[in-house]
Amino acid sequence: HPKKRVKGFPTVFQGDNAIQLQCSSCPATISSSWFFRHPGTGQVHVLVPEKGHYACKKRLGNTSPWIPASGVPSKLDRYDFLNFCHHMRESRYCKLCGGRNICEHQKIRHSCGTCRKLARQ
């Protein structure tokens, strides 16, 4: 179910066992056999569709996430969340790689007091 470029990450793999996922808003279920292994910790997460259950989103007007029935840790199958650099950080937050969410003050953009102060002026 993940997109082709997500499947191409070395940290994303298809496992032998499928994990049942349940909609957070209704009894609907699907399964996922796609997983993410964190490059730093080695922890494995089942990948769940980023956009949630479409039928419930259409009916309720907001995202209804898929929840693993077995309590396995999950991660959204979103490109940005799975794109890790060789420093074992999300690429968008890596200072050494010049991640796009790092400001000129070498801080995470939304946490930088200087940038927030300038934005308010």
CSV table of C-alpha atoms in Angstrom, one decimal:
chain,number,residue,atom,x,y,z
A,1,HIS,CA,0.0,0.0,0.0
A,2,PRO,CA,2.8,2.6,0.4
A,3,LYS,CA,3.8,4.7,-2.6
A,4,LYS,CA,6.7,3.6,-4.7
A,5,ARG,CA,9.1,6.2,-3.4
A,6,VAL,CA,8.3,5.2,0.2
A,7,LYS,CA,8.9,1.5,-0.7
A,8,GLY,CA,12.3,2.5,-2.0
A,9,PHE,CA,13.7,3.6,1.4
A,10,PRO,CA,16.2,1.1,2.9
A,11,THR,CA,14.3,1.4,6.2
A,12,VAL,CA,11.0,0.2,4.6
A,13,PHE,CA,10.3,-3.4,4.0
A,14,GLN,CA,7.5,-5.9,3.4
A,15,GLY,CA,7.2,-8.5,6.1
A,16,ASP,CA,5.9,-12.0,6.2
A,17,ASN,CA,3.1,-11.3,8.6
A,18,ALA,CA,0.2,-8.8,8.0
A,19,ILE,CA,-0.9,-6.7,10.9
A,20,GLN,CA,-4.7,-6.0,11.2
A,21,LEU,CA,-5.5,-2.3,11.3
A,22,GLN,CA,-8.9,-1.0,12.5
A,23,CYS,CA,-10.5,2.4,11.7
A,24,SER,CA,-10.6,4.6,14.7
A,25,SER,CA,-14.2,5.6,13.9
A,26,CYS,CA,-15.9,2.5,12.7
A,27,PRO,CA,-15.5,-1.3,12.7
A,28,ALA,CA,-13.7,-1.4,9.2
A,29,THR,CA,-10.4,-3.3,9.1
A,30,ILE,CA,-7.6,-3.6,6.6
A,31,SER,CA,-4.2,-5.2,6.9
A,32,SER,CA,-0.6,-4.0,6.3
A,33,SER,CA,2.5,-6.1,5.8
A,34,TRP,CA,4.7,-3.0,5.3
A,35,PHE,CA,7.1,-2.0,8.0
A,36,PHE,CA,9.6,0.7,8.9
A,37,ARG,CA,12.8,0.0,10.9
A,38,HIS,CA,14.2,3.1,12.6
A,39,PRO,CA,17.8,3.4,11.5
A,40,GLY,CA,19.0,4.5,15.0
A,41,THR,CA,17.0,2.4,17.4
A,42,GLY,CA,16.1,-0.6,15.2
A,43,GLN,CA,12.5,-0.4,16.5
A,44,VAL,CA,10.0,-1.7,13.9
A,45,HIS,CA,6.7,0.0,13.2
A,46,VAL,CA,3.9,-1.1,11.0
A,47,LEU,CA,3.1,1.4,8.2
A,48,VAL,CA,-0.4,2.8,8.2
A,49,PRO,CA,-2.0,4.9,5.4
A,50,GLU,CA,-1.4,8.6,6.0
A,51,LYS,CA,-4.9,9.6,4.9
A,52,GLY,CA,-6.8,7.2,7.2
A,53,HIS,CA,-10.1,5.5,6.3
A,54,TYR,CA,-11.5,7.3,3.3
A,55,ALA,CA,-15.2,6.4,3.9
A,56,CYS,CA,-15.1,7.8,7.4
A,57,LYS,CA,-13.3,10.9,6.3
A,58,LYS,CA,-15.9,11.5,3.7
A,59,ARG,CA,-18.7,10.8,6.2
A,60,LEU,CA,-17.3,12.6,9.2
A,61,GLY,CA,-15.3,15.4,7.5
A,62,ASN,CA,-12.0,14.6,9.3
A,63,THR,CA,-9.3,12.0,9.2
A,64,SER,CA,-10.1,8.6,10.9
A,65,PRO,CA,-6.7,7.0,11.4
A,66,TRP,CA,-6.0,3.3,11.1
A,67,ILE,CA,-5.0,1.8,14.5
A,68,PRO,CA,-3.0,-1.5,14.7
A,69,ALA,CA,-5.3,-4.1,16.5
A,70,SER,CA,-2.3,-5.9,18.1
A,71,GLY,CA,-0.8,-2.8,19.8
A,72,VAL,CA,2.2,-2.8,17.5
A,73,PRO,CA,3.8,0.6,17.1
A,74,SER,CA,2.7,2.4,13.9
A,75,LYS,CA,4.0,5.1,11.6
A,76,LEU,CA,2.3,7.0,8.9
A,77,ASP,CA,3.4,6.0,5.4
A,78,ARG,CA,4.3,9.7,4.7
A,79,TYR,CA,7.5,10.4,2.8
A,80,ASP,CA,8.8,13.1,5.2
A,81,PHE,CA,8.4,10.9,8.2
A,82,LEU,CA,10.3,8.0,6.7
A,83,ASN,CA,13.1,9.9,4.9
A,84,PHE,CA,16.2,9.5,7.1
A,85,CYS,CA,19.7,10.7,6.2
A,86,HIS,CA,23.0,8.9,6.9
A,87,HIS,CA,23.1,10.6,10.3
A,88,MET,CA,20.1,8.6,11.3
A,89,ARG,CA,17.8,11.6,11.5
A,90,GLU,CA,14.7,12.6,9.6
A,91,SER,CA,16.3,14.5,6.7
A,92,ARG,CA,14.0,17.5,7.2
A,93,TYR,CA,15.4,18.0,10.7
A,94,CYS,CA,19.1,17.2,10.2
A,95,LYS,CA,21.3,20.3,10.8
A,96,LEU,CA,24.4,18.6,9.2
A,97,CYS,CA,22.5,17.9,6.0
A,98,GLY,CA,20.8,21.3,5.8
A,99,GLY,CA,17.3,20.0,6.4
A,100,ARG,CA,14.5,22.2,5.2
A,101,ASN,CA,13.0,22.6,8.7
A,102,ILE,CA,16.3,24.0,10.1
A,103,CYS,CA,16.5,27.8,10.2
A,104,GLU,CA,19.5,30.1,9.7
A,105,HIS,CA,20.1,29.9,13.5
A,106,GLN,CA,20.6,26.1,13.3
A,107,LYS,CA,17.4,25.4,15.2
A,108,ILE,CA,14.2,23.6,14.2
A,109,ARG,CA,12.3,26.4,12.5
A,110,HIS,CA,9.1,26.3,14.5
A,111,SER,CA,11.0,26.2,17.8
A,112,CYS,CA,13.4,29.1,17.0
A,113,GLY,CA,12.6,32.1,19.3
A,114,THR,CA,14.4,34.5,16.9
A,115,CYS,CA,12.5,33.4,13.8
A,116,ARG,CA,9.2,33.4,15.7
A,117,LYS,CA,9.9,36.9,17.0
A,118,LEU,CA,10.8,38.1,13.4
A,119,ALA,CA,7.6,36.5,12.0
A,120,ARG,CA,5.4,38.5,14.5
A,121,GLN,CA,6.9,41.8,13.5
